[in-house]
Amino acid sequence: MMLEGKVAVVTGSGGGIGREIAIAMAVAGAKVVINDIGASLTGEGQSATPAEQTKAIIEQRGGQAAINTDSVSEWANAQRIVQCALDNFGRIDIVVNNAGILRDQIFHKTSPEEWLAVINVHLNGSFFVSRAAAEHYRKQGSGAFVHITSTSGLIGNFGQANYSAAKLGIVALSKSIALDMQRFGVRSNCLAPFAWSRMTSSIPAETPEQKARVQRLMAMGPEKNAPLAVFLASDAAKDVTGQVFAPRMNELFVFNAMRPVRGIHRSEGWTPEAIAEYALPALKPAFAPLERSGDVFSWDPV
């Protein structure tokens, strides 16, 4: 019971990875606020049914849960989400920022509406809910954030400029929270999941290579991501903050942070011509390849 006595808010927990995290946290002893608006993958429509289904599963397993159906994409809603935890369970200890939508589109065809819709839910939503919880964390001298990022942002992917930008932005947000709130006993980490879920069902499967990748991904259930989320939210991870992890089947990865990998000095300074002649040949061997997440994680999961 690693989360005994704690209260967790899990956004986007009406299905998929969010549902599995909410269930696992309840099984680990936490009281859980299930936040989900019940929208489609693109963020359209609304239904309480997905959240009610998650709540029923938690209660069947002996846990306690409450439901909130506000969208994370607005500040006032985020405050109500946190207040739901306070009203029902008297405190808040854990926030899992999992809510998300997709509006995949090749960059030169991406509309401002498609850009803003994804940024508002993923990045702004993560800020809003985290910020709403932050004051309570500060006063009680403890709290944990688990932000769901993606290898689409950490590494890159086709047709997901909006999603990738939001997910990499979440990493920077998490690091900033970790730095700013460490003195208050607050921790903030990211989890980049591997799972077949509604969010990954839109991955193209046209070429033999794409089909093989999708087949591998379909073998990875969303429940495989829940143990790491529970650990990161628990007191067992009291010294873990500002990190980015990825669970894949039975593997766990930690990502490195951006750091200089090579430098060059010229005492007389640089001109564009000197950069082309001297700096480029010296720096180019350290260039990162133009890869997608599927290129980097192309081997079979173990």
PDB file of C-alpha atoms in Angstrom:
ATOM      1  CA  MET A   1       0.000   0.000   0.000  1.00  0.00           C
ATOM      2  CA  MET A   2       2.607   2.527  -1.145  1.00  0.00           C
ATOM      3  CA  LEU A   3       0.039   5.321  -1.438  1.00  0.00           C
ATOM      4  CA  GLU A   4      -1.925   4.679   1.763  1.00  0.00           C
ATOM      5  CA  GLY A   5      -3.477   7.912   3.052  1.00  0.00           C
ATOM      6  CA  LYS A   6      -2.736   9.899  -0.094  1.00  0.00           C
ATOM      7  CA  VAL A   7      -5.157  11.587  -2.484  1.00  0.00           C
ATOM      8  CA  ALA A   8      -4.472  11.586  -6.228  1.00  0.00           C
ATOM      9  CA  VAL A   9      -5.920  13.524  -9.146  1.00  0.00           C
ATOM     10  CA  VAL A  10      -5.494  11.695 -12.451  1.00  0.00           C
ATOM     11  CA  THR A  11      -6.585  13.692 -15.480  1.00  0.00           C
ATOM     12  CA  GLY A  12      -7.813  11.899 -18.568  1.00  0.00           C
ATOM     13  CA  SER A  13      -8.455   8.751 -16.523  1.00  0.00           C
ATOM     14  CA  GLY A  14     -11.656   7.625 -18.208  1.00  0.00           C
ATOM     15  CA  GLY A  15      -9.715   5.099 -20.287  1.00  0.00           C
ATOM     16  CA  GLY A  16      -6.349   3.893 -21.521  1.00  0.00           C
ATOM     17  CA  ILE A  17      -3.190   4.772 -19.614  1.00  0.00           C
ATOM     18  CA  GLY A  18      -4.974   7.246 -17.348  1.00  0.00           C
ATOM     19  CA  ARG A  19      -7.506   4.645 -16.254  1.00  0.00           C
ATOM     20  CA  GLU A  20      -4.802   2.085 -15.505  1.00  0.00           C
ATOM     21  CA  ILE A  21      -2.841   4.637 -13.457  1.00  0.00           C
ATOM     22  CA  ALA A  22      -5.964   5.636 -11.508  1.00  0.00           C
ATOM     23  CA  ILE A  23      -6.806   2.003 -10.773  1.00  0.00           C
ATOM     24  CA  ALA A  24      -3.224   1.174  -9.754  1.00  0.00           C
ATOM     25  CA  MET A  25      -3.077   4.175  -7.432  1.00  0.00           C
ATOM     26  CA  ALA A  26      -6.365   3.169  -5.824  1.00  0.00           C
ATOM     27  CA  VAL A  27      -5.116  -0.396  -5.367  1.00  0.00           C
ATOM     28  CA  ALA A  28      -1.966   1.083  -3.777  1.00  0.00           C
ATOM     29  CA  GLY A  29      -4.141   2.833  -1.191  1.00  0.00           C
ATOM     30  CA  ALA A  30      -4.802   6.285  -2.651  1.00  0.00           C
ATOM     31  CA  LYS A  31      -8.181   7.949  -2.877  1.00  0.00           C
ATOM     32  CA  VAL A  32      -8.541   9.048  -6.506  1.00  0.00           C
ATOM     33  CA  VAL A  33     -10.226  11.882  -8.376  1.00  0.00           C
ATOM     34  CA  ILE A  34     -11.048  10.634 -11.854  1.00  0.00           C
ATOM     35  CA  ASN A  35     -10.969  13.618 -14.190  1.00  0.00           C
ATOM     36  CA  ASP A  36     -12.265  12.984 -17.701  1.00  0.00           C
ATOM     37  CA  ILE A  37     -14.616  14.901 -19.970  1.00  0.00           C
ATOM     38  CA  GLY A  38     -15.429  11.806 -22.029  1.00  0.00           C
ATOM     39  CA  ALA A  39     -14.484  13.423 -25.329  1.00  0.00           C
ATOM     40  CA  SER A  40     -13.391  11.810 -28.569  1.00  0.00           C
ATOM     41  CA  LEU A  41      -9.712  11.446 -29.457  1.00  0.00           C
ATOM     42  CA  THR A  42      -9.856  14.856 -31.146  1.00  0.00           C
ATOM     43  CA  GLY A  43     -11.488  16.472 -28.096  1.00  0.00           C
ATOM     44  CA  GLU A  44     -15.060  16.600 -29.384  1.00  0.00           C
ATOM     45  CA  GLY A  45     -18.191  15.646 -27.481  1.00  0.00           C
ATOM     46  CA  GLN A  46     -18.585  14.962 -23.785  1.00  0.00           C
ATOM     47  CA  SER A  47     -19.761  12.044 -21.648  1.00  0.00           C
ATOM     48  CA  ALA A  48     -19.462  11.058 -17.983  1.00  0.00           C
ATOM     49  CA  THR A  49     -19.587   7.370 -18.862  1.00  0.00           C
ATOM     50  CA  PRO A  50     -15.798   6.727 -19.171  1.00  0.00           C
ATOM     51  CA  ALA A  51     -15.152   8.280 -15.750  1.00  0.00           C
ATOM     52  CA  GLU A  52     -18.054   6.332 -14.248  1.00  0.00           C
ATOM     53  CA  GLN A  53     -16.620   3.098 -15.640  1.00  0.00           C
ATOM     54  CA  THR A  54     -13.240   3.812 -14.057  1.00  0.00           C
ATOM     55  CA  LYS A  55     -14.914   4.635 -10.750  1.00  0.00           C
ATOM     56  CA  ALA A  56     -16.863   1.380 -10.839  1.00  0.00           C
ATOM     57  CA  ILE A  57     -13.676  -0.638 -11.385  1.00  0.00           C
ATOM     58  CA  ILE A  58     -11.932   1.111  -8.498  1.00  0.00           C
ATOM     59  CA  GLU A  59     -14.862   0.545  -6.158  1.00  0.00           C
ATOM     60  CA  GLN A  60     -15.125  -3.109  -7.194  1.00  0.00           C
ATOM     61  CA  ARG A  61     -11.538  -3.493  -6.033  1.00  0.00           C
ATOM     62  CA  GLY A  62     -12.261  -1.872  -2.688  1.00  0.00           C
ATOM     63  CA  GLY A  63     -10.995   1.611  -3.470  1.00  0.00           C
ATOM     64  CA  GLN A  64     -12.489   5.092  -3.206  1.00  0.00           C
ATOM     65  CA  ALA A  65     -12.928   7.524  -6.066  1.00  0.00           C
ATOM     66  CA  ALA A  66     -14.710  10.716  -7.055  1.00  0.00           C
ATOM     67  CA  ILE A  67     -15.460  12.075 -10.513  1.00  0.00           C
ATOM     68  CA  ASN A  68     -14.782  15.454 -12.081  1.00  0.00           C
ATOM     69  CA  THR A  69     -15.689  16.161 -15.717  1.00  0.00           C
ATOM     70  CA  ASP A  70     -14.102  19.612 -16.185  1.00  0.00           C
ATOM     71  CA  SER A  71     -11.700  20.205 -19.071  1.00  0.00           C
ATOM     72  CA  VAL A  72      -8.111  20.836 -17.987  1.00  0.00           C
ATOM     73  CA  SER A  73      -7.705  23.450 -20.722  1.00  0.00           C
ATOM     74  CA  GLU A  74      -9.072  26.335 -18.615  1.00  0.00           C
ATOM     75  CA  TRP A  75      -7.696  27.792 -15.381  1.00  0.00           C
ATOM     76  CA  ALA A  76     -11.030  27.953 -13.566  1.00  0.00           C
ATOM     77  CA  ASN A  77     -11.677  24.301 -14.433  1.00  0.00           C
ATOM     78  CA  ALA A  78      -8.296  23.247 -13.059  1.00  0.00           C
ATOM     79  CA  GLN A  79      -9.125  24.921  -9.760  1.00  0.00           C
ATOM     80  CA  ARG A  80     -12.394  22.966  -9.624  1.00  0.00           C
ATOM     81  CA  ILE A  81     -10.553  19.720 -10.336  1.00  0.00           C
ATOM     82  CA  VAL A  82      -8.274  20.265  -7.350  1.00  0.00           C
ATOM     83  CA  GLN A  83     -11.179  21.451  -5.225  1.00  0.00           C
ATOM     84  CA  CYS A  84     -12.938  18.181  -6.027  1.00  0.00           C
ATOM     85  CA  ALA A  85     -10.120  16.344  -4.223  1.00  0.00           C
ATOM     86  CA  LEU A  86     -10.363  18.685  -1.245  1.00  0.00           C
ATOM     87  CA  ASP A  87     -14.159  18.478  -1.051  1.00  0.00           C
ATOM     88  CA  ASN A  88     -14.281  14.691  -1.272  1.00  0.00           C
ATOM     89  CA  PHE A  89     -11.105  13.618   0.493  1.00  0.00           C
ATOM     90  CA  GLY A  90      -9.786  16.640   2.399  1.00  0.00           C
ATOM     91  CA  ARG A  91      -6.378  16.987   0.750  1.00  0.00           C
ATOM     92  CA  ILE A  92      -4.317  16.499  -2.409  1.00  0.00           C
ATOM     93  CA  ASP A  93      -0.952  14.726  -2.608  1.00  0.00           C
ATOM     94  CA  ILE A  94      -0.568  13.573  -6.205  1.00  0.00           C
ATOM     95  CA  VAL A  95      -1.324  15.044  -9.620  1.00  0.00           C
ATOM     96  CA  VAL A  96      -0.968  12.944 -12.754  1.00  0.00           C
ATOM     97  CA  ASN A  97      -1.232  15.155 -15.841  1.00  0.00           C
ATOM     98  CA  ASN A  98      -2.389  12.644 -18.411  1.00  0.00           C
ATOM     99  CA  ALA A  99      -5.296  14.315 -20.255  1.00  0.00           C
ATOM    100  CA  GLY A 100      -4.693  14.698 -23.959  1.00  0.00           C
ATOM    101  CA  ILE A 101      -6.120  14.902 -27.449  1.00  0.00           C
ATOM    102  CA  LEU A 102      -4.683  14.528 -30.938  1.00  0.00           C
ATOM    103  CA  ARG A 103      -5.035  16.671 -34.048  1.00  0.00           C
ATOM    104  CA  ASP A 104      -2.310  15.094 -36.187  1.00  0.00           C
ATOM    105  CA  GLN A 105      -1.443  16.950 -39.352  1.00  0.00           C
ATOM    106  CA  ILE A 106       1.648  17.484 -41.511  1.00  0.00           C
ATOM    107  CA  PHE A 107       3.200  20.810 -40.492  1.00  0.00           C
ATOM    108  CA  HIS A 108       2.485  22.871 -43.607  1.00  0.00           C
ATOM    109  CA  LYS A 109      -1.203  21.923 -43.372  1.00  0.00           C
ATOM    110  CA  THR A 110      -1.597  22.398 -39.603  1.00  0.00           C
ATOM    111  CA  SER A 111      -4.215  25.047 -38.837  1.00  0.00           C
ATOM    112  CA  PRO A 112      -3.990  27.480 -35.916  1.00  0.00           C
ATOM    113  CA  GLU A 113      -7.055  25.748 -34.470  1.00  0.00           C
ATOM    114  CA  GLU A 114      -5.335  22.343 -34.586  1.00  0.00           C
ATOM    115  CA  TRP A 115      -2.246  23.824 -32.958  1.00  0.00           C
ATOM    116  CA  LEU A 116      -4.099  25.595 -30.151  1.00  0.00           C
ATOM    117  CA  ALA A 117      -6.452  22.706 -29.387  1.00  0.00           C
ATOM    118  CA  VAL A 118      -3.561  20.352 -28.631  1.00  0.00           C
ATOM    119  CA  ILE A 119      -1.405  22.923 -26.809  1.00  0.00           C
ATOM    120  CA  ASN A 120      -4.350  23.972 -24.640  1.00  0.00           C
ATOM    121  CA  VAL A 121      -5.069  20.462 -23.381  1.00  0.00           C
ATOM    122  CA  HIS A 122      -1.574  19.011 -23.065  1.00  0.00           C
ATOM    123  CA  LEU A 123       0.677  21.919 -22.114  1.00  0.00           C
ATOM    124  CA  ASN A 124      -1.692  24.547 -20.738  1.00  0.00           C
ATOM    125  CA  GLY A 125      -3.720  21.845 -18.997  1.00  0.00           C
ATOM    126  CA  SER A 126      -0.618  20.468 -17.299  1.00  0.00           C
ATOM    127  CA  PHE A 127       0.293  23.958 -16.110  1.00  0.00           C
ATOM    128  CA  PHE A 128      -3.216  24.815 -14.936  1.00  0.00           C
ATOM    129  CA  VAL A 129      -3.775  21.673 -12.861  1.00  0.00           C
ATOM    130  CA  SER A 130      -0.230  21.718 -11.477  1.00  0.00           C
ATOM    131  CA  ARG A 131      -0.524  25.374 -10.556  1.00  0.00           C
ATOM    132  CA  ALA A 132      -3.896  24.795  -8.886  1.00  0.00           C
ATOM    133  CA  ALA A 133      -2.347  22.085  -6.716  1.00  0.00           C
ATOM    134  CA  ALA A 134       0.937  23.904  -6.064  1.00  0.00           C
ATOM    135  CA  GLU A 135      -0.296  26.188  -3.287  1.00  0.00           C
ATOM    136  CA  HIS A 136      -1.714  23.245  -1.357  1.00  0.00           C
ATOM    137  CA  TYR A 137       1.557  21.349  -1.829  1.00  0.00           C
ATOM    138  CA  ARG A 138       3.530  24.345  -0.567  1.00  0.00           C
ATOM    139  CA  LYS A 139       1.421  24.724   2.569  1.00  0.00           C
ATOM    140  CA  GLN A 140       1.592  21.040   3.492  1.00  0.00           C
ATOM    141  CA  GLY A 141       5.282  20.707   2.592  1.00  0.00           C
ATOM    142  CA  SER A 142       4.835  17.753   0.263  1.00  0.00           C
ATOM    143  CA  GLY A 143       3.388  16.646  -3.063  1.00  0.00           C
ATOM    144  CA  ALA A 144       4.202  14.812  -6.267  1.00  0.00           C
ATOM    145  CA  PHE A 145       3.586  15.585  -9.920  1.00  0.00           C
ATOM    146  CA  VAL A 146       3.731  12.919 -12.630  1.00  0.00           C
ATOM    147  CA  HIS A 147       3.456  14.462 -16.096  1.00  0.00           C
ATOM    148  CA  ILE A 148       2.811  12.288 -19.136  1.00  0.00           C
ATOM    149  CA  THR A 149       5.161  13.254 -21.944  1.00  0.00           C
ATOM    150  CA  SER A 150       5.952  11.352 -25.161  1.00  0.00           C
ATOM    151  CA  THR A 151       8.871  10.210 -27.261  1.00  0.00           C
ATOM    152  CA  SER A 152       7.197  12.209 -30.041  1.00  0.00           C
ATOM    153  CA  GLY A 153       8.426  15.273 -28.162  1.00  0.00           C
ATOM    154  CA  LEU A 154      11.618  13.831 -26.690  1.00  0.00           C
ATOM    155  CA  ILE A 155      12.810  12.445 -30.033  1.00  0.00           C
ATOM    156  CA  GLY A 156      10.401  13.515 -32.796  1.00  0.00           C
ATOM    157  CA  ASN A 157       7.680  12.228 -35.089  1.00  0.00           C
ATOM    158  CA  PHE A 158       5.977  12.954 -38.396  1.00  0.00           C
ATOM    159  CA  GLY A 159       2.748  14.949 -38.527  1.00  0.00           C
ATOM    160  CA  GLN A 160       2.709  15.865 -34.841  1.00  0.00           C
ATOM    161  CA  ALA A 161       4.216  19.347 -34.546  1.00  0.00           C
ATOM    162  CA  ASN A 162       1.482  20.434 -32.125  1.00  0.00           C
ATOM    163  CA  TYR A 163       1.623  17.277 -30.002  1.00  0.00           C
ATOM    164  CA  SER A 164       5.429  17.064 -30.032  1.00  0.00           C
ATOM    165  CA  ALA A 165       5.834  20.715 -29.029  1.00  0.00           C
ATOM    166  CA  ALA A 166       3.347  20.293 -26.195  1.00  0.00           C
ATOM    167  CA  LYS A 167       4.972  17.115 -24.907  1.00  0.00           C
ATOM    168  CA  LEU A 168       8.491  18.556 -24.948  1.00  0.00           C
ATOM    169  CA  GLY A 169       7.133  21.695 -23.302  1.00  0.00           C
ATOM    170  CA  ILE A 170       5.785  19.492 -20.506  1.00  0.00           C
ATOM    171  CA  VAL A 171       9.322  18.250 -19.843  1.00  0.00           C
ATOM    172  CA  ALA A 172      10.541  21.831 -19.395  1.00  0.00           C
ATOM    173  CA  LEU A 173       7.519  22.603 -17.211  1.00  0.00           C
ATOM    174  CA  SER A 174       8.270  19.591 -15.004  1.00  0.00           C
ATOM    175  CA  LYS A 175      11.929  20.566 -14.627  1.00  0.00           C
ATOM    176  CA  SER A 176      10.946  24.113 -13.684  1.00  0.00           C
ATOM    177  CA  ILE A 177       8.480  22.842 -11.088  1.00  0.00           C
ATOM    178  CA  ALA A 178      11.157  20.511  -9.693  1.00  0.00           C
ATOM    179  CA  LEU A 179      13.612  23.406  -9.349  1.00  0.00           C
ATOM    180  CA  ASP A 180      11.131  25.920  -7.951  1.00  0.00           C
ATOM    181  CA  MET A 181       9.354  23.653  -5.480  1.00  0.00           C
ATOM    182  CA  GLN A 182      12.100  21.347  -4.227  1.00  0.00           C
ATOM    183  CA  ARG A 183      12.482  23.492  -1.098  1.00  0.00           C
ATOM    184  CA  PHE A 184       8.850  22.762  -0.239  1.00  0.00           C
ATOM    185  CA  GLY A 185       9.282  18.994  -0.458  1.00  0.00           C
ATOM    186  CA  VAL A 186       7.539  18.836  -3.848  1.00  0.00           C
ATOM    187  CA  ARG A 187       8.714  16.505  -6.607  1.00  0.00           C
ATOM    188  CA  SER A 188       8.016  16.599 -10.346  1.00  0.00           C
ATOM    189  CA  ASN A 189       8.857  13.926 -12.909  1.00  0.00           C
ATOM    190  CA  CYS A 190       7.821  12.900 -16.424  1.00  0.00           C
ATOM    191  CA  LEU A 191       6.733   9.534 -17.773  1.00  0.00           C
ATOM    192  CA  ALA A 192       6.871   8.771 -21.504  1.00  0.00           C
ATOM    193  CA  PRO A 193       4.587   5.751 -21.959  1.00  0.00           C
ATOM    194  CA  PHE A 194       4.709   2.955 -24.472  1.00  0.00           C
ATOM    195  CA  ALA A 195       1.269   1.399 -24.928  1.00  0.00           C
ATOM    196  CA  TRP A 196      -1.416   0.583 -27.428  1.00  0.00           C
ATOM    197  CA  SER A 197      -4.280   2.898 -26.556  1.00  0.00           C
ATOM    198  CA  ARG A 198      -6.670   5.343 -28.152  1.00  0.00           C
ATOM    199  CA  MET A 199      -3.851   7.915 -28.316  1.00  0.00           C
ATOM    200  CA  THR A 200      -1.593   5.599 -30.337  1.00  0.00           C
ATOM    201  CA  SER A 201      -4.246   3.984 -32.515  1.00  0.00           C
ATOM    202  CA  SER A 202      -3.777   6.746 -35.111  1.00  0.00           C
ATOM    203  CA  ILE A 203      -0.168   5.743 -35.846  1.00  0.00           C
ATOM    204  CA  PRO A 204       0.139   5.027 -39.605  1.00  0.00           C
ATOM    205  CA  ALA A 205       0.352   1.344 -40.566  1.00  0.00           C
ATOM    206  CA  GLU A 206       0.814   1.435 -44.325  1.00  0.00           C
ATOM    207  CA  THR A 207       4.355   0.224 -45.024  1.00  0.00           C
ATOM    208  CA  PRO A 208       5.670  -3.167 -43.824  1.00  0.00           C
ATOM    209  CA  GLU A 209       7.912  -1.363 -41.325  1.00  0.00           C
ATOM    210  CA  GLN A 210       4.999   0.683 -39.962  1.00  0.00           C
ATOM    211  CA  LYS A 211       2.817  -2.406 -39.695  1.00  0.00           C
ATOM    212  CA  ALA A 212       5.533  -4.251 -37.786  1.00  0.00           C
ATOM    213  CA  ARG A 213       5.928  -1.330 -35.375  1.00  0.00           C
ATOM    214  CA  VAL A 214       2.188  -1.176 -34.736  1.00  0.00           C
ATOM    215  CA  GLN A 215       2.088  -4.922 -34.106  1.00  0.00           C
ATOM    216  CA  ARG A 216       4.822  -4.552 -31.495  1.00  0.00           C
ATOM    217  CA  LEU A 217       3.005  -1.636 -29.892  1.00  0.00           C
ATOM    218  CA  MET A 218      -0.299  -3.518 -29.774  1.00  0.00           C
ATOM    219  CA  ALA A 219       1.361  -6.091 -27.517  1.00  0.00           C
ATOM    220  CA  MET A 220       2.049  -3.389 -24.907  1.00  0.00           C
ATOM    221  CA  GLY A 221      -0.976  -2.873 -22.679  1.00  0.00           C
ATOM    222  CA  PRO A 222      -1.532   0.499 -20.989  1.00  0.00           C
ATOM    223  CA  GLU A 223      -1.327  -1.199 -17.578  1.00  0.00           C
ATOM    224  CA  LYS A 224       2.432  -1.609 -18.068  1.00  0.00           C
ATOM    225  CA  ASN A 225       2.877   2.109 -17.386  1.00  0.00           C
ATOM    226  CA  ALA A 226       1.015   2.203 -14.080  1.00  0.00           C
ATOM    227  CA  PRO A 227       3.662   0.750 -11.703  1.00  0.00           C
ATOM    228  CA  LEU A 228       6.147   3.499 -12.544  1.00  0.00           C
ATOM    229  CA  ALA A 229       3.511   6.191 -11.998  1.00  0.00           C
ATOM    230  CA  VAL A 230       2.650   4.712  -8.591  1.00  0.00           C
ATOM    231  CA  PHE A 231       6.313   4.580  -7.630  1.00  0.00           C
ATOM    232  CA  LEU A 232       6.975   8.183  -8.692  1.00  0.00           C
ATOM    233  CA  ALA A 233       3.984   9.340  -6.644  1.00  0.00           C
ATOM    234  CA  SER A 234       5.050   7.428  -3.540  1.00  0.00           C
ATOM    235  CA  ASP A 235       7.385   8.319  -0.675  1.00  0.00           C
ATOM    236  CA  ALA A 236       9.751   5.631  -1.981  1.00  0.00           C
ATOM    237  CA  ALA A 237      10.654   8.178  -4.707  1.00  0.00           C
ATOM    238  CA  LYS A 238      11.313  11.014  -2.229  1.00  0.00           C
ATOM    239  CA  ASP A 239      14.751  11.662  -3.764  1.00  0.00           C
ATOM    240  CA  VAL A 240      13.594  11.427  -7.396  1.00  0.00           C
ATOM    241  CA  THR A 241      12.704  14.709  -9.082  1.00  0.00           C
ATOM    242  CA  GLY A 242      13.269  16.500 -12.384  1.00  0.00           C
ATOM    243  CA  GLN A 243      13.671  13.233 -14.287  1.00  0.00           C
ATOM    244  CA  VAL A 244      12.163  11.727 -17.435  1.00  0.00           C
ATOM    245  CA  PHE A 245      11.376   7.997 -17.487  1.00  0.00           C
ATOM    246  CA  ALA A 246       9.893   5.601 -20.013  1.00  0.00           C
ATOM    247  CA  PRO A 247       8.389   2.181 -19.292  1.00  0.00           C
ATOM    248  CA  ARG A 248       8.206  -0.237 -22.234  1.00  0.00           C
ATOM    249  CA  MET A 249       6.783  -3.684 -21.544  1.00  0.00           C
ATOM    250  CA  ASN A 250       9.178  -5.023 -18.885  1.00  0.00           C
ATOM    251  CA  GLU A 251      11.889  -2.403 -19.485  1.00  0.00           C
ATOM    252  CA  LEU A 252      12.461   0.940 -17.760  1.00  0.00           C
ATOM    253  CA  PHE A 253      14.445   3.784 -19.326  1.00  0.00           C
ATOM    254  CA  VAL A 254      15.675   7.108 -18.015  1.00  0.00           C
ATOM    255  CA  PHE A 255      16.356   9.912 -20.505  1.00  0.00           C
ATOM    256  CA  ASN A 256      19.288  12.279 -20.351  1.00  0.00           C
ATOM    257  CA  ALA A 257      18.883  16.051 -20.354  1.00  0.00           C
ATOM    258  CA  MET A 258      20.059  18.514 -22.985  1.00  0.00           C
ATOM    259  CA  ARG A 259      23.744  19.289 -22.395  1.00  0.00           C
ATOM    260  CA  PRO A 260      26.536  20.636 -24.644  1.00  0.00           C
ATOM    261  CA  VAL A 261      28.282  17.735 -26.330  1.00  0.00           C
ATOM    262  CA  ARG A 262      31.000  19.563 -28.285  1.00  0.00           C
ATOM    263  CA  GLY A 263      32.377  23.106 -28.498  1.00  0.00           C
ATOM    264  CA  ILE A 264      34.922  25.119 -30.480  1.00  0.00           C
ATOM    265  CA  HIS A 265      36.711  28.382 -29.639  1.00  0.00           C
ATOM    266  CA  ARG A 266      38.202  30.997 -31.956  1.00  0.00           C
ATOM    267  CA  SER A 267      40.137  33.807 -30.259  1.00  0.00           C
ATOM    268  CA  GLU A 268      39.313  36.378 -32.925  1.00  0.00           C
ATOM    269  CA  GLY A 269      35.591  35.578 -32.853  1.00  0.00           C
ATOM    270  CA  TRP A 270      33.328  34.209 -35.525  1.00  0.00           C
ATOM    271  CA  THR A 271      32.160  35.341 -38.926  1.00  0.00           C
ATOM    272  CA  PRO A 272      29.609  33.443 -41.015  1.00  0.00           C
ATOM    273  CA  GLU A 273      32.439  32.385 -43.309  1.00  0.00           C
ATOM    274  CA  ALA A 274      34.595  31.146 -40.420  1.00  0.00           C
ATOM    275  CA  ILE A 275      31.691  29.171 -39.040  1.00  0.00           C
ATOM    276  CA  ALA A 276      31.263  27.471 -42.420  1.00  0.00           C
ATOM    277  CA  GLU A 277      34.988  26.775 -42.780  1.00  0.00           C
ATOM    278  CA  TYR A 278      36.025  25.815 -39.233  1.00  0.00           C
ATOM    279  CA  ALA A 279      33.086  25.388 -36.860  1.00  0.00           C
ATOM    280  CA  LEU A 280      30.832  23.266 -39.054  1.00  0.00           C
ATOM    281  CA  PRO A 281      33.417  20.507 -39.710  1.00  0.00           C
ATOM    282  CA  ALA A 282      34.294  20.440 -35.994  1.00  0.00           C
ATOM    283  CA  LEU A 283      30.721  20.351 -34.712  1.00  0.00           C
ATOM    284  CA  LYS A 284      29.026  18.248 -37.356  1.00  0.00           C
ATOM    285  CA  PRO A 285      30.179  14.862 -35.991  1.00  0.00           C
ATOM    286  CA  ALA A 286      28.194  15.658 -32.831  1.00  0.00           C
ATOM    287  CA  PHE A 287      24.971  16.558 -34.667  1.00  0.00           C
ATOM    288  CA  ALA A 288      21.903  14.625 -33.569  1.00  0.00           C
ATOM    289  CA  PRO A 289      20.435  12.556 -36.401  1.00  0.00           C
ATOM    290  CA  LEU A 290      17.037  13.502 -37.789  1.00  0.00           C
ATOM    291  CA  GLU A 291      15.190  10.562 -36.270  1.00  0.00           C
ATOM    292  CA  ARG A 292      11.655   9.686 -35.230  1.00  0.00           C
ATOM    293  CA  SER A 293      10.873   7.910 -31.987  1.00  0.00           C
ATOM    294  CA  GLY A 294      10.187   4.777 -34.038  1.00  0.00           C
ATOM    295  CA  ASP A 295      13.742   4.874 -35.369  1.00  0.00           C
ATOM    296  CA  VAL A 296      15.286   5.051 -31.916  1.00  0.00           C
ATOM    297  CA  PHE A 297      12.989   2.507 -30.267  1.00  0.00           C
ATOM    298  CA  SER A 298      12.945   0.143 -33.208  1.00  0.00           C
ATOM    299  CA  TRP A 299      14.057  -3.051 -31.461  1.00  0.00           C
ATOM    300  CA  ASP A 300      11.627  -5.535 -29.997  1.00  0.00           C
ATOM    301  CA  PRO A 301      10.523  -4.877 -26.409  1.00  0.00           C
ATOM    302  CA  VAL A 302      11.627  -7.389 -23.823  1.00  0.00           C
TER     303      VAL A 302
END
